[in-house]
Short mmCIF file of C-alpha atoms and ligand atoms in Angstrom, two decimals:
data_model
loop_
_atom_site.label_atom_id
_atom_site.label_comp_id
_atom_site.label_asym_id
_atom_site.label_seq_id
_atom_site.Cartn_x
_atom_site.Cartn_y
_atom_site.Cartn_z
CA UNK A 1 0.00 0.00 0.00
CA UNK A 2 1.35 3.49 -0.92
CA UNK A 3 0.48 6.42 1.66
CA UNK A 4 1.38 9.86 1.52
CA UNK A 5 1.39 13.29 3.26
CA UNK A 6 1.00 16.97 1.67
CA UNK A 7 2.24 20.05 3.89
CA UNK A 8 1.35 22.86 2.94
CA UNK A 9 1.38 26.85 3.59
CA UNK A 10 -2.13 28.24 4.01
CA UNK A 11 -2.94 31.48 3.01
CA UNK A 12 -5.08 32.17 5.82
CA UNK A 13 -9.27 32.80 4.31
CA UNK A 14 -8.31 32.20 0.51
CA UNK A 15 -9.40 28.94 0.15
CA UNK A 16 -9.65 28.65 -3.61
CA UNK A 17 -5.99 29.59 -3.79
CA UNK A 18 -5.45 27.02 -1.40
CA UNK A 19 -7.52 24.14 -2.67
CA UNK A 20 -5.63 25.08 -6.11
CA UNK A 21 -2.46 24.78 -4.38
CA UNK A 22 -3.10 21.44 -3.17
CA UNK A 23 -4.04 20.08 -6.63
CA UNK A 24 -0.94 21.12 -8.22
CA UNK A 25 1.01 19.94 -5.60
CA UNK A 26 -0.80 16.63 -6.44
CA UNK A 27 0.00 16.66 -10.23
CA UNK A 28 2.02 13.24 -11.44
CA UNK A 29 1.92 11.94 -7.45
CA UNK A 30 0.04 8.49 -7.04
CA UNK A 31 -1.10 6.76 -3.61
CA UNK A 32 -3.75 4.69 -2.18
CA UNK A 33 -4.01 7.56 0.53
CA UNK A 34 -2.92 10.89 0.86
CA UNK A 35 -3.55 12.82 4.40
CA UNK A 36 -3.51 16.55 4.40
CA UNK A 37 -2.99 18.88 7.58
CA UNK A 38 -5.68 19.96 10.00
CA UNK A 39 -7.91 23.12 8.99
CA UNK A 40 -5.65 22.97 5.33
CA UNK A 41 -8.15 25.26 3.34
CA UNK A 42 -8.51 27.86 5.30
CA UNK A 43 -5.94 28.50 7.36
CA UNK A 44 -5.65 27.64 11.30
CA UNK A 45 -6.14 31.09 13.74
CA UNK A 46 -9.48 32.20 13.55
CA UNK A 47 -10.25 34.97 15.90
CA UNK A 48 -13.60 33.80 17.77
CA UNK A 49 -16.34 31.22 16.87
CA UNK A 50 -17.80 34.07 14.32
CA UNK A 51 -15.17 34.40 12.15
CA UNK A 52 -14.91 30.20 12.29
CA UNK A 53 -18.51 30.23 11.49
CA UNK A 54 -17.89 32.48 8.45
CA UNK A 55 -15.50 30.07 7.12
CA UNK A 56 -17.24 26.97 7.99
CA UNK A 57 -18.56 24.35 5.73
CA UNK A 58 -21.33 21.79 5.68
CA UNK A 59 -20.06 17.88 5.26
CA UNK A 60 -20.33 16.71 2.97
CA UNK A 61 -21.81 19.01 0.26
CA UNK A 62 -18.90 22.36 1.42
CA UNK A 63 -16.73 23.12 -1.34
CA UNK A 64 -13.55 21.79 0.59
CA UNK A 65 -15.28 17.88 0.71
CA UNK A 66 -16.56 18.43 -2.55
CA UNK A 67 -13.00 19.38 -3.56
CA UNK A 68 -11.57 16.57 -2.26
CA UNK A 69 -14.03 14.34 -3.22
CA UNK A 70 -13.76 14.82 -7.39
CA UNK A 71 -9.74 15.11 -7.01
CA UNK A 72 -9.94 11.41 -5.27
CA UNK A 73 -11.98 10.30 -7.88
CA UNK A 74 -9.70 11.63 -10.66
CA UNK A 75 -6.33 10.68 -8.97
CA UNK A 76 -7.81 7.76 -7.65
CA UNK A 77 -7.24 8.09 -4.14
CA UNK A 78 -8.65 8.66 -0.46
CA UNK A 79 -7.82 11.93 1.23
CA UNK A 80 -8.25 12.42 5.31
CA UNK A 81 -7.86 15.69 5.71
CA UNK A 82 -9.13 18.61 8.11
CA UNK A 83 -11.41 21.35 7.42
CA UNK A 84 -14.31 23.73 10.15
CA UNK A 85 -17.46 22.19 9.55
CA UNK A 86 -20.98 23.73 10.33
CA UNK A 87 -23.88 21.30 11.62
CA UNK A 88 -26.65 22.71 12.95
CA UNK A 89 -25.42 26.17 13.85
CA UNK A 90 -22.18 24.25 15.47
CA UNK A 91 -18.80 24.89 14.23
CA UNK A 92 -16.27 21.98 14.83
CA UNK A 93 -12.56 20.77 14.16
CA UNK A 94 -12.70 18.52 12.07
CA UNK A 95 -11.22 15.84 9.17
CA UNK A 96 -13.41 14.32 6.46
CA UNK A 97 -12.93 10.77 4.82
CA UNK A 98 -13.09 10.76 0.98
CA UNK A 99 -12.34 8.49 -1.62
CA UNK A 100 -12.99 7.34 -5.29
CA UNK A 101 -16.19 6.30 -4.20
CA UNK A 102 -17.25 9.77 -2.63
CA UNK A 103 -17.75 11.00 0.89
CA UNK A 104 -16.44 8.28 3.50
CA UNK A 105 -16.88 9.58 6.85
CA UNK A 106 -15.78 12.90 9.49
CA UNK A 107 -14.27 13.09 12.75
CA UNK A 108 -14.90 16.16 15.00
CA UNK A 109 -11.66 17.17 17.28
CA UNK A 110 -12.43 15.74 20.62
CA UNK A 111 -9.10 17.25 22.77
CA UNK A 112 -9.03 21.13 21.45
CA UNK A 113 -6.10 23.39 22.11
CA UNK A 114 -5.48 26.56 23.40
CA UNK A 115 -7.75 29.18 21.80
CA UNK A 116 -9.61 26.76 20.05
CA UNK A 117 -11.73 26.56 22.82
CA UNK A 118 -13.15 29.91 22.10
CA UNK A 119 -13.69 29.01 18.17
CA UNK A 120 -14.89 25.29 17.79
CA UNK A 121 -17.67 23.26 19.69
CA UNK A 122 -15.81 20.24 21.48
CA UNK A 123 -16.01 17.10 19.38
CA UNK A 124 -18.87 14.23 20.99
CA UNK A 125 -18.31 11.05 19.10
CA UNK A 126 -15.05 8.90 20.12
CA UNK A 127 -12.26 8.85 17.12
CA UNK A 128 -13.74 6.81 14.08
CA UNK A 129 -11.83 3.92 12.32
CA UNK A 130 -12.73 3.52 8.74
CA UNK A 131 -12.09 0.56 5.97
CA UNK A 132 -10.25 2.00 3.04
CA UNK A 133 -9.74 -0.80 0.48
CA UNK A 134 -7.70 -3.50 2.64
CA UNK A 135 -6.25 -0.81 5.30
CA UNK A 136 -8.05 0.07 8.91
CA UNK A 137 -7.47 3.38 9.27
CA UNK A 138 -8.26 5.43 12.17
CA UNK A 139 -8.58 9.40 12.62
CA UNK A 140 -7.42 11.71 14.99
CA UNK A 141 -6.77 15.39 15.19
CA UNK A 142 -3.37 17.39 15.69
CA UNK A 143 -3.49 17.69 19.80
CA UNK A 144 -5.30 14.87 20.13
CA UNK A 145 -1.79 13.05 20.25
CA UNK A 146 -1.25 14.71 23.47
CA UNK A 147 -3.80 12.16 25.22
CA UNK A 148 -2.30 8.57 24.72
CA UNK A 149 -5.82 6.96 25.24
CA UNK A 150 -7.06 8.40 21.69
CA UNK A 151 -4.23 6.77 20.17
CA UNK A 152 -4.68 3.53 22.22
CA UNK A 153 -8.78 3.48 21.36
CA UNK A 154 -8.30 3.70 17.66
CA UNK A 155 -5.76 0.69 18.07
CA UNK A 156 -8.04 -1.25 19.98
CA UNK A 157 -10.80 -0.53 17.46
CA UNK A 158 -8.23 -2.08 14.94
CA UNK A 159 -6.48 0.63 13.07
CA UNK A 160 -4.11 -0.21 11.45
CA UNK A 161 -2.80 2.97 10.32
CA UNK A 162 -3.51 6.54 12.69
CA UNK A 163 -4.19 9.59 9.50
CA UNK A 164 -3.17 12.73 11.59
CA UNK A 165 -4.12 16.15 10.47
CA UNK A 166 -2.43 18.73 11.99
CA UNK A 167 -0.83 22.12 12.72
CA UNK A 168 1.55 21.59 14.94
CA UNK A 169 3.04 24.69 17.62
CA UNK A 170 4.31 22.60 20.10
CA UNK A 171 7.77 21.10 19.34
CA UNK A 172 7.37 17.46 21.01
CA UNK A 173 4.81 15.75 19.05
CA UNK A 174 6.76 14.68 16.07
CA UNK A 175 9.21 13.01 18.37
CA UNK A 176 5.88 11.83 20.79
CA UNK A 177 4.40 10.54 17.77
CA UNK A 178 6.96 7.81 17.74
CA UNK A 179 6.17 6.37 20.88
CA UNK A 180 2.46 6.13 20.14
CA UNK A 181 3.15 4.16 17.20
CA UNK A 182 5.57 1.64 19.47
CA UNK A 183 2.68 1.32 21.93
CA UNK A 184 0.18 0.25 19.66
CA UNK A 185 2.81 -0.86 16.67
CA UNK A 186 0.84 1.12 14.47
CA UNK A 187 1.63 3.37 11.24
CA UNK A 188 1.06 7.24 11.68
CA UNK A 189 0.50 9.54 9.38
CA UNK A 190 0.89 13.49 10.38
CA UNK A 191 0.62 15.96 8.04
CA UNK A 192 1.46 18.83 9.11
CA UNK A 193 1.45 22.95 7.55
CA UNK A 194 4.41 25.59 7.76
CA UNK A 195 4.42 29.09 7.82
CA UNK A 196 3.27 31.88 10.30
CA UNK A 197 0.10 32.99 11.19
CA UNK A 198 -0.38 36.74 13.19
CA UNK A 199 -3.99 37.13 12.89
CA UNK A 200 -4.50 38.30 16.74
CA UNK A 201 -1.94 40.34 18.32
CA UNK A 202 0.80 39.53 20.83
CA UNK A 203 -0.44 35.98 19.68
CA UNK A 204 1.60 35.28 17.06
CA UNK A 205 2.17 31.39 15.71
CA UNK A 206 4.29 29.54 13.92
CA UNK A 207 3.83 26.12 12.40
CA UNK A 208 7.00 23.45 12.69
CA UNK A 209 6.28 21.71 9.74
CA UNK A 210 8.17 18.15 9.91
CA UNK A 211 5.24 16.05 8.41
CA UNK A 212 6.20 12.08 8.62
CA UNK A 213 5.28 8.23 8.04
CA UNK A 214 6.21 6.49 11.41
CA UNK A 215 5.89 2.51 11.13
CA UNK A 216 5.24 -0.02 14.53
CA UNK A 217 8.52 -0.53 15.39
CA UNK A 218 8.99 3.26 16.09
CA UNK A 219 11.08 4.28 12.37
CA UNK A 220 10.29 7.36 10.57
CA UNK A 221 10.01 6.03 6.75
CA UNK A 222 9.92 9.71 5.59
CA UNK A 223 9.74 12.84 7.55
CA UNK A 224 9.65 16.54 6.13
CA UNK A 225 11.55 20.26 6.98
CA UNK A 226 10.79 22.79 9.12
CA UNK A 227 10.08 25.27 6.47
CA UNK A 228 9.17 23.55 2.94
CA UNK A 229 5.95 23.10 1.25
CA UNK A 230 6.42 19.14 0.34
CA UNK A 231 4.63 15.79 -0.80
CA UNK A 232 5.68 12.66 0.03
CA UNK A 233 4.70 8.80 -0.76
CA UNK A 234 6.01 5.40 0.92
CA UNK A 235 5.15 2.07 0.70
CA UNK A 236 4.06 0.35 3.68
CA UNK A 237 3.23 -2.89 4.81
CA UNK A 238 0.18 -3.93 6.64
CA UNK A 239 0.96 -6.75 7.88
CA UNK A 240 3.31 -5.00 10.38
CA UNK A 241 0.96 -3.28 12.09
CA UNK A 242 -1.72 -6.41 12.35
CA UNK A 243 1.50 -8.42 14.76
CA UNK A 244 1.20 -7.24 17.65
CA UNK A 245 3.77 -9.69 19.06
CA UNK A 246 7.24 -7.98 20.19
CA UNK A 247 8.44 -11.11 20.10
CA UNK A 248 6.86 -14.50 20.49
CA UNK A 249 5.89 -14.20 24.36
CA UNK A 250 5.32 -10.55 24.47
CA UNK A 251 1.61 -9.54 23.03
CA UNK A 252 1.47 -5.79 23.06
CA UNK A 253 -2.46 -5.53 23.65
CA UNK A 254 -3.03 -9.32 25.17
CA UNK A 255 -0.05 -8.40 27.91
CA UNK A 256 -1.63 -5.18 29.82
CA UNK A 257 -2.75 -5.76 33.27
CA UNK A 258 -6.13 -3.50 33.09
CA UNK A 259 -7.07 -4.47 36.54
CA UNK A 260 -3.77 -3.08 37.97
CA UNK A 261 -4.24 0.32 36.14
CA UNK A 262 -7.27 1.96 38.02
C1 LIG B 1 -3.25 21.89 17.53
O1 LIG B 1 -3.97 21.04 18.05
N1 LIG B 1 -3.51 22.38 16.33
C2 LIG B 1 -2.06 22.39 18.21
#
């Protein structure tokens, strides 16, 4: 199976120049999945659940899924990738599923950060897992990988592979990222943005970029700069992440001791 990452540099509100972006970016790259940073079409800082609520976007149907959907379709791929969504006068966090076939699926952020208290309704539903042609792949959201236990849940629902939009300000998760994947010896996808954003002042952000593939023993297969707008594919291999033996008398899920951890 072939799995990719794009990370990109918003422009923050011009989402047709960003949506463009992304499908040049795409031109002549092939992969069975591609995942694309948190919030990638519009831009991450909005200033208060308003302005959010001006850029939101109904799933599917919003021209960012709709996007997505007919650029799967013609490139023959799924996208996971994170957008603000509007249901029912609620704005939310969140990733849609796409593929060939159409719309898939959405996640709504369930662990938001920082200001995005004050711009996003809290996520309800726990972190979805979703079959995409042979592959289990579960969803969570950039600061979600703060809280091991999302991580761990999607494992235990079977994923096989975590897709993880984000846009990352803190400097540990690519590194943190690694040890989720050796707990459940899972794949992880991040794909994360560059660039700065000072949209509210004495607040200003910058992005670290450094996108990656981890695998379930803990190896980055491919992992981005600091600074670049990039696309990369690797090849993985499933079966990795469906052993969960260490070695043959250590089980990684069958060996916890969940009545010694309350
Ligand atoms: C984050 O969750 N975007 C830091």
């Amino acid at each position: 199976m072939k799995v990719g990452f794009v990370q990109n540099h918003p422009e923050f509100g011009n989402v047709q120049a960003n949506l463009d972006r992304i499908e040049e970016m795409l031109v002549g790259k092939a992969a069975d999945l591609f995942v694309l940073p948190e919030l990638f079409s519009t831009g991450y800082r909005f200033k208060n659940m308003d302005e959010a609520h001006h850029y939101a976007e109904i799933v599917p149907g919003g021209v960012t899924t709709s996007f997505l959907t007919h650029l799967a379709k013609r490139i023959n791929t799924h996208f996971i990738a994170g957008l603000v969504e509007i249901d029912d006068d609620r704005v939310y966090n969140s990733s849609v599923i796409v593929g060939p076939e159409g719309f898939i699926g959405r996640y709504r952020k369930i662990h938001l950060f920082d200001s995005e208290k004050t711009c996003f309704q809290t996520g309800t539903e726990a972190p979805p897992v979703f079959d995409l042609n042979e592959a289990k792949v579960g969803v969570m959201i950039c600061f979600d990988w703060r809280f091991p236990e999302t991580a761990r849940s999607l494992a235990l629902k079977g994923a096989e592979i975590i897709a993880h939009p984000s846009n990352l300000v803190l400097p540990h998760c690519p590194q943190a990222m690694i040890t989720r994947c050796l707990e459940n010896r899972v794949y992880a996808i991040t794909a994360d943005r560059v660039g700065d954003e000072r949209r509210v002042p004495g607040e200003p952000l910058h992005f670290i970029g450094q996108s990656q593939v981890v695998d379930p023993d803990g190896n980055i297969l491919v992992r981005a700069s600091e600074t670049e707008e990039e696309v990369h594919i690797v090849e993985i291999d499933l079966e990795k992440a469906r052993d969960k033996y260490l070695n043959p008398k250590n089980h990684i899920i069958n060996d916890r001791r969940l009545n010694l951890y309350q």
